XYZ file of C-alpha atoms in Angstrom:
632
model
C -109.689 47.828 -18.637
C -106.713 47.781 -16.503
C -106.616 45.183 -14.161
C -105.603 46.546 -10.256
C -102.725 44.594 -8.419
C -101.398 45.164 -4.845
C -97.604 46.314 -5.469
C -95.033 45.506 -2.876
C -94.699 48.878 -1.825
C -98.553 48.933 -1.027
C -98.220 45.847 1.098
C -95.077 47.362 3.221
C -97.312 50.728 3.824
C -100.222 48.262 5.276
C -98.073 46.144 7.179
C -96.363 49.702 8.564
C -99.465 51.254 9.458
C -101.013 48.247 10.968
C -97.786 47.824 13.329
C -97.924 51.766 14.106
C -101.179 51.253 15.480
C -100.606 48.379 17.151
C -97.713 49.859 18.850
C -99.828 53.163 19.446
C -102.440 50.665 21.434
C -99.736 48.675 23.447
C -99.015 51.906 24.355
C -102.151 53.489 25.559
C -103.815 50.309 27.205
C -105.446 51.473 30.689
C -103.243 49.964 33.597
C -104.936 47.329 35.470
C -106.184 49.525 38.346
C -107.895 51.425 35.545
C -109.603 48.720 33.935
C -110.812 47.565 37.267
C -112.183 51.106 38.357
C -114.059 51.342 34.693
C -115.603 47.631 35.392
C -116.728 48.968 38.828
C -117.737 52.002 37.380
C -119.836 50.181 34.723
C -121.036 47.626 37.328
C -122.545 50.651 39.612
C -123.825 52.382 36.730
C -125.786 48.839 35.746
C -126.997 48.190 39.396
C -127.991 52.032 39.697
C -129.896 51.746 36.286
C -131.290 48.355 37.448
C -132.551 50.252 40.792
C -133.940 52.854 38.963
C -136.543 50.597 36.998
C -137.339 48.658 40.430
C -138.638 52.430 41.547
C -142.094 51.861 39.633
C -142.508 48.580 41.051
C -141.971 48.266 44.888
C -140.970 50.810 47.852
C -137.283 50.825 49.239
C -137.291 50.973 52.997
C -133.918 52.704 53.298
C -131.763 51.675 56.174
C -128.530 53.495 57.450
C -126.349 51.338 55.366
C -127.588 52.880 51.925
C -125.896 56.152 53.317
C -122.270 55.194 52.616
C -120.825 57.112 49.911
C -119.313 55.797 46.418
C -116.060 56.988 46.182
C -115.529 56.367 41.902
C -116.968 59.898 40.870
C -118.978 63.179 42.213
C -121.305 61.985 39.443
C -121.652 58.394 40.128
C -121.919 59.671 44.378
C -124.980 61.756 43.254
C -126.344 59.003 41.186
C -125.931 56.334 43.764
C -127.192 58.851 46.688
C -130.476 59.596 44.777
C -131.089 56.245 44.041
C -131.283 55.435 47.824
C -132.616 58.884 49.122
C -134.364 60.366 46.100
C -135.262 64.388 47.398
C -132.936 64.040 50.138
C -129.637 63.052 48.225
C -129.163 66.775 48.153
C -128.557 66.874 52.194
C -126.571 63.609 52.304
C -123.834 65.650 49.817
C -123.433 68.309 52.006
C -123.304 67.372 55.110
C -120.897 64.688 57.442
C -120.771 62.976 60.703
C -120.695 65.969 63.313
C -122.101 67.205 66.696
C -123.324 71.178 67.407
C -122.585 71.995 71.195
C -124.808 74.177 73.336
C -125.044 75.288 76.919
C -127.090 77.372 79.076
C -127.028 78.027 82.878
C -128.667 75.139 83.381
C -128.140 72.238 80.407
C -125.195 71.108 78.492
C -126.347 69.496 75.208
C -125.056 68.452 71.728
C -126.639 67.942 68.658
C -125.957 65.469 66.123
C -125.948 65.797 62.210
C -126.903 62.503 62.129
C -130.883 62.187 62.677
C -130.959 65.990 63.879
C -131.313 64.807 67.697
C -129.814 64.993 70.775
C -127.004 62.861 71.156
C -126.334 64.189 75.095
C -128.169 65.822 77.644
C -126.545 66.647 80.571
C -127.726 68.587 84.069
C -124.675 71.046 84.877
C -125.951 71.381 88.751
C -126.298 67.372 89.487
C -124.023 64.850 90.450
C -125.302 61.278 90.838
C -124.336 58.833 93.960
C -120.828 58.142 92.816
C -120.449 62.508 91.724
C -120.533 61.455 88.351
C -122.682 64.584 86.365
C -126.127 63.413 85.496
C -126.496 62.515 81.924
C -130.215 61.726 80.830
C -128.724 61.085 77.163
C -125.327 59.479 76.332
C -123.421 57.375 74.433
C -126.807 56.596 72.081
C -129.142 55.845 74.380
C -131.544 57.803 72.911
C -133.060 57.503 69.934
C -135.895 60.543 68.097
C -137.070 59.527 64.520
C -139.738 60.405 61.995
C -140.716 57.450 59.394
C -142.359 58.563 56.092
C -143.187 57.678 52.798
C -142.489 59.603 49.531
C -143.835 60.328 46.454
C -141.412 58.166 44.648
C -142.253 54.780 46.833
C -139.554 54.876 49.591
C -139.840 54.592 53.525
C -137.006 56.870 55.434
C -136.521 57.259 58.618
C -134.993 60.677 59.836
C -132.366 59.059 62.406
C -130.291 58.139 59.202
C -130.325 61.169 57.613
C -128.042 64.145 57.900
C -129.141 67.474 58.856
C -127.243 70.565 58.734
C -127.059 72.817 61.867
C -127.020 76.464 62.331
C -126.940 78.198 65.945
C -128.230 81.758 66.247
C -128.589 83.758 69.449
C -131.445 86.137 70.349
C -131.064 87.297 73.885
C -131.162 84.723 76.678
C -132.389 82.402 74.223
C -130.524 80.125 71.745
C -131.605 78.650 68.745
C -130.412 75.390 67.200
C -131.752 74.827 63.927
C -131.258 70.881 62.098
C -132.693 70.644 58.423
C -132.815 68.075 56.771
C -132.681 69.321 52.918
C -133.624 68.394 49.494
C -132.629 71.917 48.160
C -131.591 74.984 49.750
C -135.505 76.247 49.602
C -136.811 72.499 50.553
C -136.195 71.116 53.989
C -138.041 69.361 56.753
C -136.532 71.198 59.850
C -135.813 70.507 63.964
C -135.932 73.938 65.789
C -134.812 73.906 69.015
C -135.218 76.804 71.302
C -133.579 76.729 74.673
C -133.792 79.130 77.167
C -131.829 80.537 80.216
C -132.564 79.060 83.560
C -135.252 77.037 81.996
C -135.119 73.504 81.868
C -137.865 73.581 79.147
C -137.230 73.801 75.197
C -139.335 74.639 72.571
C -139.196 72.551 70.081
C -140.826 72.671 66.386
C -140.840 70.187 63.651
C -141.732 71.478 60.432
C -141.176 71.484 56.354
C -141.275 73.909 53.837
C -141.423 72.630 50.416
C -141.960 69.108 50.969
C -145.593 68.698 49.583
C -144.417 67.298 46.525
C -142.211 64.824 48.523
C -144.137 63.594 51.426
C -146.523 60.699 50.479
C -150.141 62.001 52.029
C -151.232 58.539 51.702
C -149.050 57.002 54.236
C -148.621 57.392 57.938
C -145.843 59.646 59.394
C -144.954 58.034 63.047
C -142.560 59.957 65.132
C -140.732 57.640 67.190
C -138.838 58.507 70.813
C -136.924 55.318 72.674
C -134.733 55.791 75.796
C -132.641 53.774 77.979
C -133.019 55.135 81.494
C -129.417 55.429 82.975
C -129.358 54.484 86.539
C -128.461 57.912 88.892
C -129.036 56.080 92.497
C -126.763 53.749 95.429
C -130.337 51.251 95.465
C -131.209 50.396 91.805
C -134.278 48.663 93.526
C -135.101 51.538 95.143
C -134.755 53.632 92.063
C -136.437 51.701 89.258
C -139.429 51.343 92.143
C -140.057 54.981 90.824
C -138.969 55.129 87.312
C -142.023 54.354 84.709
C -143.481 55.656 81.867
C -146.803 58.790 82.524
C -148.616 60.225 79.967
C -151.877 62.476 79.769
C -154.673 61.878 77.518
C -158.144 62.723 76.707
C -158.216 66.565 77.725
C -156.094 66.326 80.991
C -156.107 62.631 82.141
C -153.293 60.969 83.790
C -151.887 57.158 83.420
C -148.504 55.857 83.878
C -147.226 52.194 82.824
C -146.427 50.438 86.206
C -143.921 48.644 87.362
C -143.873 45.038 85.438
C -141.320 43.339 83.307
C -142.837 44.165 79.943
C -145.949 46.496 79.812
C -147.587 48.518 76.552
C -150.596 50.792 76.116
C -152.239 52.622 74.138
C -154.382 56.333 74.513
C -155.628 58.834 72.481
C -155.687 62.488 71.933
C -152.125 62.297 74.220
C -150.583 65.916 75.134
C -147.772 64.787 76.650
C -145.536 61.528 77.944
C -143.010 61.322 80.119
C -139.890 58.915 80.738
C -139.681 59.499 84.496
C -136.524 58.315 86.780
C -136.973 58.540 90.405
C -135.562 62.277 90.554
C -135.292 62.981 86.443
C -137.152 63.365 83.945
C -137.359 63.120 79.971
C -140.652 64.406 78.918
C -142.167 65.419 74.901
C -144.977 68.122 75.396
C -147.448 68.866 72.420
C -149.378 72.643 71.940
C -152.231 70.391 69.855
C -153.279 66.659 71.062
C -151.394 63.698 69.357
C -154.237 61.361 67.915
C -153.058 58.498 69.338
C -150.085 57.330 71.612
C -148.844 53.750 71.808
C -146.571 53.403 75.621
C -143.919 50.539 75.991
C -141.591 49.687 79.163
C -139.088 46.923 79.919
C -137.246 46.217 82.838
C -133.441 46.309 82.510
C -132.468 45.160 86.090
C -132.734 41.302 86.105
C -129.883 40.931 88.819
C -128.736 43.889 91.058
C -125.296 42.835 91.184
C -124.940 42.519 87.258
C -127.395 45.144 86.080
C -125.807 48.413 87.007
C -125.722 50.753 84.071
C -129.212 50.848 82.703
C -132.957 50.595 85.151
C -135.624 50.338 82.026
C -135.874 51.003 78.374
C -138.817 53.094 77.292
C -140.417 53.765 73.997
C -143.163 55.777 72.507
C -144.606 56.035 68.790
C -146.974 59.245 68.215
C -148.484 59.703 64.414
C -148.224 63.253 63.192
C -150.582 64.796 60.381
C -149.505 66.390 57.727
C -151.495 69.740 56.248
C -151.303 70.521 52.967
C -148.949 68.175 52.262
C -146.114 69.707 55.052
C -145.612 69.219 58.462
C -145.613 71.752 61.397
C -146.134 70.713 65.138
C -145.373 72.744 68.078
C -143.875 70.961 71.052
C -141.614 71.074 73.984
C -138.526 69.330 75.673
C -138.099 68.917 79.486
C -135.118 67.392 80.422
C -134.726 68.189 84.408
C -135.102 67.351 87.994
C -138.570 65.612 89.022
C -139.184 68.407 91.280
C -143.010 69.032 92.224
C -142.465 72.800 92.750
C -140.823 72.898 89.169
C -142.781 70.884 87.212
C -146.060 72.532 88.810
C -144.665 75.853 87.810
C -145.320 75.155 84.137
C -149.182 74.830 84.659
C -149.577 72.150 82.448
C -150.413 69.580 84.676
C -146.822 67.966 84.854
C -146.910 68.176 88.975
C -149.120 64.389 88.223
C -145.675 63.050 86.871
C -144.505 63.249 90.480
C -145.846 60.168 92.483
C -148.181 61.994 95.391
C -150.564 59.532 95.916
C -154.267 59.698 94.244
C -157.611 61.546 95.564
C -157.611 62.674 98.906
C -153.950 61.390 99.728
C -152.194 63.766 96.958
C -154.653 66.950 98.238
C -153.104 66.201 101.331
C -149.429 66.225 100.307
C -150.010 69.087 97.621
C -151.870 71.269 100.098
C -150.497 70.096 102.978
C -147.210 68.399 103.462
C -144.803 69.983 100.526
C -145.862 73.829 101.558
C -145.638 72.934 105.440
C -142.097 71.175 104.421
C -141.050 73.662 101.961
C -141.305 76.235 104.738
C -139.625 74.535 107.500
C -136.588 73.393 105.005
C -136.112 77.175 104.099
C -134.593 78.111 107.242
C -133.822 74.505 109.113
C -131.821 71.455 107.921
C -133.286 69.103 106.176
C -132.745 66.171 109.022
C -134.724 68.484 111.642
C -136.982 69.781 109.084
C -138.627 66.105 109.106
C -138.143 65.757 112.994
C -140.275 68.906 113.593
C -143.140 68.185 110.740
C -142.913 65.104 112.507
C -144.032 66.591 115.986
C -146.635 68.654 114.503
C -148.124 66.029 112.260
C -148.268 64.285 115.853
C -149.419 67.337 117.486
C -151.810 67.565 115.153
C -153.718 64.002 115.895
C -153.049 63.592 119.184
C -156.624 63.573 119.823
C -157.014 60.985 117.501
C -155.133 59.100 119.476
C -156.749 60.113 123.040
C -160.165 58.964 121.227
C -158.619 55.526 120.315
C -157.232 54.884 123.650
C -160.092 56.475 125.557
C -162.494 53.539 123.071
C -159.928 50.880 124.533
C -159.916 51.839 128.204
C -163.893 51.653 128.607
C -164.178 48.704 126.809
C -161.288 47.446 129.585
C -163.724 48.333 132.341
C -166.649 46.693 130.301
C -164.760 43.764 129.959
C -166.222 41.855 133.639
C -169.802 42.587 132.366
C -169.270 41.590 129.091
C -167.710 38.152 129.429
C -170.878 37.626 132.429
C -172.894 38.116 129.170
C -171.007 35.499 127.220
C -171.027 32.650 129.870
C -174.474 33.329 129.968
C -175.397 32.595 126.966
C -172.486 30.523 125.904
C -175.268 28.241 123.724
C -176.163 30.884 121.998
C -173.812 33.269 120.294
C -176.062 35.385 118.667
C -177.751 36.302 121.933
C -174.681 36.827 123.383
C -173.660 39.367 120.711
C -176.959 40.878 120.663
C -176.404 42.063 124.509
C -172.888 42.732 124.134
C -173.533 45.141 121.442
C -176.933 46.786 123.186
C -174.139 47.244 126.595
C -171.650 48.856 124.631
C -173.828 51.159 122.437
C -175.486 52.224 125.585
C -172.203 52.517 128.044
C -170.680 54.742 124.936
C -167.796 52.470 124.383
C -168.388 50.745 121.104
C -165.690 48.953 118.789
C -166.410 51.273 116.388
C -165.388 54.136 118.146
C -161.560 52.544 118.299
C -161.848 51.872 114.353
C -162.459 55.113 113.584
C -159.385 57.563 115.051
C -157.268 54.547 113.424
C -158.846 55.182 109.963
C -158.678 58.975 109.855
C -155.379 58.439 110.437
C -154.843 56.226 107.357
C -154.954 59.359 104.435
C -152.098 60.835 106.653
C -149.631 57.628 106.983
C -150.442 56.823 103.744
C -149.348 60.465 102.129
C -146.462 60.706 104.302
C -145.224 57.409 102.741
C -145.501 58.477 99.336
C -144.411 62.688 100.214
C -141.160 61.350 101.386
C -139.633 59.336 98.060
C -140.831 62.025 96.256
C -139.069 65.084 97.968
C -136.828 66.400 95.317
C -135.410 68.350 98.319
C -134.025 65.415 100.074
C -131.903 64.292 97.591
C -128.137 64.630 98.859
C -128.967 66.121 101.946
C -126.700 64.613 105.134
C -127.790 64.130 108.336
C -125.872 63.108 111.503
C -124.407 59.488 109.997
C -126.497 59.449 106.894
C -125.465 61.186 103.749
C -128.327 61.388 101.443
C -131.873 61.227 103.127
C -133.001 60.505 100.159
C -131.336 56.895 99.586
C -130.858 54.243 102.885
C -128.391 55.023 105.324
C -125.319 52.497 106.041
C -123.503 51.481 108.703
C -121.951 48.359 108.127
C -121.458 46.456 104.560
C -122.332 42.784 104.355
C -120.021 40.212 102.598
C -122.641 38.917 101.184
C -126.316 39.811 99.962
C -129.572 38.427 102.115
C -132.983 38.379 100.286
C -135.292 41.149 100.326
C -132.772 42.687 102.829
C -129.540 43.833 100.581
C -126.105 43.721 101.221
C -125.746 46.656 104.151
C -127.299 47.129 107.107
C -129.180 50.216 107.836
C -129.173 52.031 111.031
C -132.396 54.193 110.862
C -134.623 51.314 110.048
C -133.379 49.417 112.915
C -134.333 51.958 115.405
C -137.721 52.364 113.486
C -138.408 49.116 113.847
C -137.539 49.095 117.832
C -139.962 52.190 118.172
C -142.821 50.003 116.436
C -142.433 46.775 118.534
C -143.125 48.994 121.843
C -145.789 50.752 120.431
C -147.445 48.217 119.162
C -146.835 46.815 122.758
C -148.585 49.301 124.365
C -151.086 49.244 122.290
C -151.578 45.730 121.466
C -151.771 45.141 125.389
C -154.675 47.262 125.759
C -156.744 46.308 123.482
C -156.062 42.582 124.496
C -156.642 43.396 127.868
C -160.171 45.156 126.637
C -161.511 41.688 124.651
C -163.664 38.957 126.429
C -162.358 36.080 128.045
C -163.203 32.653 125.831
C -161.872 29.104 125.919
C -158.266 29.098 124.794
C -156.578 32.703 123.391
C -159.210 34.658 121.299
C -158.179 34.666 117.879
C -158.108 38.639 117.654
C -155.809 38.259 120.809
C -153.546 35.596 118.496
C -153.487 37.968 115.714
C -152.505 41.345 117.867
C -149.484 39.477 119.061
C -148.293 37.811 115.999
C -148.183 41.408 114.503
C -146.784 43.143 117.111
C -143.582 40.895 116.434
C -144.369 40.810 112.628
C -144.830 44.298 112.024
C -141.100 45.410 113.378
C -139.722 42.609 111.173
C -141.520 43.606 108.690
C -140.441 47.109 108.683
C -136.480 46.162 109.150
C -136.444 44.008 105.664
C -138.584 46.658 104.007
C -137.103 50.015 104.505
C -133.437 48.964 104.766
C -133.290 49.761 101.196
C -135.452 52.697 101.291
C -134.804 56.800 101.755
C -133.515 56.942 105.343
C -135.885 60.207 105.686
C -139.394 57.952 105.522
C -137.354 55.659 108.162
C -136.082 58.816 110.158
C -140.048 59.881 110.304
C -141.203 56.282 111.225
C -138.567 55.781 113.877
C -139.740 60.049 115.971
C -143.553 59.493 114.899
C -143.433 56.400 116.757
C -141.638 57.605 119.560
C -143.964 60.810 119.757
C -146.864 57.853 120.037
C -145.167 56.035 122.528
C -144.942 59.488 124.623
C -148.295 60.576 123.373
C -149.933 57.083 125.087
C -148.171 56.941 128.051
C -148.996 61.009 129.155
C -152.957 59.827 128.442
C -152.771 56.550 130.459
C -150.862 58.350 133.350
C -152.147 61.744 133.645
C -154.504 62.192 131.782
C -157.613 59.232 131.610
C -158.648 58.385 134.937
C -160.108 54.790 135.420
C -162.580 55.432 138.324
C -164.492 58.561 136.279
C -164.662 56.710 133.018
C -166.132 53.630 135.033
C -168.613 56.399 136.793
C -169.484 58.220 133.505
C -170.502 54.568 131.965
C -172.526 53.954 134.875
C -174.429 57.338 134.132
C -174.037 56.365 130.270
C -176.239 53.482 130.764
C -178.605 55.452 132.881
C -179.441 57.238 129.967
C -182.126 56.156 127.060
C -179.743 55.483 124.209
C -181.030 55.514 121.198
C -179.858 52.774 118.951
C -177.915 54.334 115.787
C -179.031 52.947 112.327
C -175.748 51.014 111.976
C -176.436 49.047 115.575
C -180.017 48.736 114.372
C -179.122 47.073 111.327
C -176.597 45.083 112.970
C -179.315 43.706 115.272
C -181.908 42.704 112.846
C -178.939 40.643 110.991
C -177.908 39.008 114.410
C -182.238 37.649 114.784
C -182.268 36.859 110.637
C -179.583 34.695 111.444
C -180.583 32.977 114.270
C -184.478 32.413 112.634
C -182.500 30.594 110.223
C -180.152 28.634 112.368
C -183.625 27.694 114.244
C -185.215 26.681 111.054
C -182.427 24.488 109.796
C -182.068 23.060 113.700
C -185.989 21.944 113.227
C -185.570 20.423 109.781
C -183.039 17.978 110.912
C-alpha cells in the first residue's frame, strides 16, 4: 500500500487558503459601534427573556418609566413593550405624546394622549381677580386614573398609558373619543360628550374586548386628584369656601370641612365634588359607586408665600366589572358654583352651594335668591342689596316694636321690682318668686324680649351665609368697591396685622360704627329696664362690654370678607337705628303702657305652664337650701 505524504505544493495551497480567509475576516469584522449595538442587542434580548420567566412568578406594577421606547429594532421595541404592557403594547406603538383641542361656547379643553384625560379646562366667560382666564385644570394639576390587574399578573394604571383620540361632530354636540388599545377590535375607551352652552359632559368609560385581559379577581379603583388653583384677592377668604361634598346613600349630603388634613369614607356615592368658592370640579355617576373614600389638605400655610394653590383634593371610587368589561355612565361639570345652575340639573347639586342647613337654607332657597334674583334683574347689584335690605327690615319691624315694647314695660316695672328685691334681700328665691308672679301678671315678661330676638336669628343667620354664596356678586362694582363679592380697599398697609390683613376696608368700618350705636340704644334700654343691686349687675357688665366688643369684633372679622355681607350689615343696622328711634319717639307712649299694666294686673292672670314650672323649681330649691341650713 502506498504510503500518503503532504507534497510542498499541498502545504502552499493550505497556507494560501488559510491567509485568504484570514484576510476575508480582517475584512468583514463588525466596526466597533456594531459590536456594541449586537452586545446591547443580546443583553436586551437576555433581560427580556429573563422578564418573561419572572411573568409566572410575581405581578409587575408598571410605572411610567417602563414606557420609554428601545430604539435597537421594531422587533426588539415590540418585545420590550409587551414585556412591560402585555395587551396594551399594541397602543403604546401607535401612539405619541400629544394633546386633542376642543371648544364650545362655553369651555376650552384639551385632551391628552397620555392617560386619556384632561390636561386643561378652562371657562371662556371668567376672568379671575388679576383678569387672568379661569383655569380649573393646568399645567398637571389634575390627575384621572384607572388601576387594574391583568390576566397575565401586572398592575397598570391608565395615566401612563397612551390613548388614541378621534373627534367627531353630531350637531351641537362634540365627541372626543380616547382608547386605549390592545388591537384595533380591543380597547378600553374614554368618551367624552360635550355639549353647547352646557357646562355638563357626558362622560362613559367602557371596554370592548377586554374580558380576556382584565383580571376579575382584583379590584379596579378609579382614581381623581386635583390641586385647587386659587381664583380670589383673599386666599383666606376663598379656601374658607373651598372643600370637598359628596352625596351618598340615595340622596345624602356631606362635605369634608375645613381642617388641615381630613379623609372619609361613604357608600353607595352618586356624586363628589371639588368645590372652590365660585367653581366647581364635580364626577356624577347614572348608577351608585359602592364605596367612596374623600381626602383634603390644606395648601395655604402662609398667605404671603402660598399664592398659587388653596387645597389638594383626592378621591378613589372602585368600579365593577360585568362580564369581564367595564361600562359606567357618568358626567363632568366643570363650571361656575352658581345655585340657579347647578339646581337646574335636578340632581341635587344646588347642596354643593353653602346655604345654610334646615330651616336657614329653606329660607335662602325660597326666600332670599328668588327675592334677589328679581331685584338684580333690573337694578344694580350695590342697590339690589340696599333695597332687600329695607324690606328684610320692613319685613320685621314688628319684631322689633315687640322687643322694645318687652324692654320699655319692664323700664316702668323697674321701681316695683327692685321694692321687691330690698324686701326680701335674705331671700333670693322669694324675691324671684314675686318678681316673676309681677311680671307675668303686668304682661311684661323677659321672655317676651327673648323671643322677637330669636325669630330673628334664622334670618341673620341665612343672610350671612346667602351673601358668600351669590354667584351674582362676583365682579360686580359698586361706588368705591370693585367686586362685592371680595373686601373692599381703601388704603394698603405696609405691613400685615393679625386676623386683620394687610388693607383696610372701608365698608366694614362703617358697619361696625352702625353696630356700636345700635347696640347703644339698645343696650341702654335694657340696662335701664334691670333691677338696681349692690355694685353693677352682671347682665349690666356684660351688655356694655359687648356693645364695645361687638363693633371690634365685626371690624377684624369682615375686613377680609365680601364687602356685600358688610354693605348689608352697615344699612340693616342703620334701618334699626331708624326703626328704634321712630318707636321710642312716636310711636310707644310711656304713660299708656304704665296705665295698660296697671289694668294688666287688674286682671286674673293665669300662670302659663313655663312660669308654673319655673315656680315649683324656685320652692324645690329653697326646701333644700332650708334642709341643708337645719343640718348644719
Amino acid at each position: 500500500m502506498e504510503e500518503k505524504k503532504l507534497d510542498i505544493n499541498s502545504i502552499i495551497g493550505f497556507v494560501l487558503i488559510f491567509g485568504i480567509l484570514m484576510f476575508w475576516l480582517w475584512q468583514n469584522q463588525p466596526t466597533p459601534e456594531e459590536l456594541e449595538a449586537q452586545e446591547k442587542a443580546k443583553q436586551e434580548q437576555v433581560e427580556a427573556e429573563n422578564k418573561a420567566k419572572e411573568t409566572s412568578e410575581q405581578t409587575k406594577v408598571t410605572t411610567a418609566e417602563d414606557y420609554a421606547a428601545p430604539t435597537v429594532s421594531d422587533s426588539l421595541k415590540l418585545i420590550n413593550l409587551q414585556n412591560k404592557l402585555g395587551a396594551f403594547a399594541y397602543s403604546a406603538a401607535q401612539v405619541s405624546d400629544g394633546e386633542t383641542v376642543v371648544e364650545s361656547d362655553l369651555l376650552a379643553l384639551k385632551f391628552s394622549n397620555k392617560g386619556g384625560y384632561l390636561s386643561e379646562v378652562k371657562l371662556k366667560n371668567f376672568v379671575n381677580f388679576d383678569s387672568i382666564p379661569i383655569y380649573l385644570i393646568k399645567d398637571n394639576n389634575a390627575a384621572f386614573n384607572i388601576n387594574f390587574g391583568t390576566t397575565d399578573s401586572r398592575i397598570l394604571n391608565t395615566k401612563d398609558l397612551y390613548f388614541e383620540p378621534t373627534v367627531t361632530k353630531n350637531g351641537d354636540v362634540t365627541v372626543v373619543s380616547m382608547k386605549l388599545k390592545a388591537s384595533e377590535s380591543k380597547f378600553l375607551e374614554y368618551r367624552y360628550e360635550i355639549k353647547e352652552g352646557d357646562y355638563m359632559m357626558d362622560f362613559t368609560v367602557r371596554s370592548q374586548g377586554l374580558s380576556d385581559v382584565f383580571n376579575s379577581s382584583q379590584a379596579v379603583n378609579l382614581d381623581w386628584n386635583l390641586k385647587t388653583y386659587r381664583h380670589a384677592k383673599s386666599i383666606s377668604y376663598e379656601n374658607r369656601y373651598t372643600e370637598v361634598v359628596f352625596e351618598y346613600e340615595g340622596g345624602k349630603d356631606d362635605y369634608l370641612g375645613q381642617q388641615e388634613n381630613t379623609e372619609d369614607t361613604a357608600e353607595d356615592v352618586t356624586y363628589v365634588a371639588f368645590k372652590q368658592h365660585f367653581f366647581t370640579s364635580i364626577l356624577l355617576a347614572d348608577s351608585p359607586f359602592k364605596t367612596g373614600k374623600f381626602t383634603s389638605q390644606n395648601l395655604v400655610q402662609d398667605e404671603e408665600i402660598d399664592t398659587v394653590y388653596t387645597k389638594a383634593f383626592a378621591v378613589s371610587l372602585p368600579l365593577e366589572l360585568t362580564g369581564g368589561e367595564l361600562n359606567k355612565s357618568m358626567d363632568w361639570y366643570f363650571g361656575p358654583s352658581d345655585y340657579k345652575i347647578l339646581n337646574s340639573y335636578g340632581r341635587n347639586l344646588d347642596e354643593i352651594v353653602p346655604l345654610g342647613w334646615g330651616i336657614f337654607g329653606w329660607i335662602n332657597r325660597y326666600l332670599f335668591i328668588p327675592l334677589f334674583a328679581f331685584l338684580g334683574g333690573f337694578l344694580p347689584y350695590g342697590i339690589a342689596i340696599i333695597v332687600m335690605t329695607i324690606l328684610i327690615k320692613l319685613l320685621l319691624s314688628f319684631v322689633q316694636y315687640k322687643q322694645f315694647l318687652s324692654q320699655a314695660k319692664l323700664k316702668i316695672l323697674k321701681p316695683e321690682l327692685d321694692a321687691i328685691r330690698e324686701k326680701h334681700k335674705n331671700n333670693k328665691v322669694k324675691a324671684q318668686q314675686e318678681t316673676l308672679a309681677l311680671q307675668t301678671k303686668a304682661g311684661a315678661s323677659p321672655m317676651a324680649g327673648c323671643m322677637p330676638a330669636l325669630i330673628q336669628l334664622p334670618v341673620f343667620y341665612a343672610l350671612f351665609q346667602f351673601f358668600p354664596s351669590a354667584f351674582d356678586l362676583r365682579q360686580k362694582s359698586f361706588l368705591w368697591v370693585e367686586d362685592l363679592s371680595s373686601y373692599d380697599t381703601i388704603a394698603e398697609l405696609p405691613f400685615h396685622i393679625p386676623f386683620y390683613g394687610d388693607h383696610v376696608s372701608l365698608f366694614p368700618i362703617l358697619a361696625s360704627v352702625a353696630i356700636f350705636f345700635y347696640m347703644r340704644l339698645t343696650t341702654g334700654q335694657q340696662m335701664a329696664s334691670q333691677p338696681t343691686q349692690e355694685g353693677m349687675p352682671d347682665m349690666a357688665k356684660m351688655m356694655k362690654y359687648m356693645m364695645y366688643f361687638s363693633p371690634i369684633m365685626m371690624l377684624f372679622f369682615f375686613n377680609n370678607y365680601a364687602s356685600g355681607l358688610s354693605l348689608y350689615y352697615f344699612i340693616s343696622n342703620l334701618i334699626s337705628i331708624g326703626i328704634i328711634l321712630v318707636i321710642k319717639n312716636y310711636i310707644l307712649d310711656e304713660d299708656k303702657i304704665h296705665a295698660q299694666i296697671q289694668e294688666n294686673k287688674k286682671k286674673p292672670k293665669k300662670q302659663g305652664r313655663f312660669q308654673k314650672k319655673m315656680a315649683e323649681m324656685m320652692e324645690q330649691a329653697e326646701k333644700q337650701k332650708q334642709a341643708q341650713q337645719k343640718r348644719k
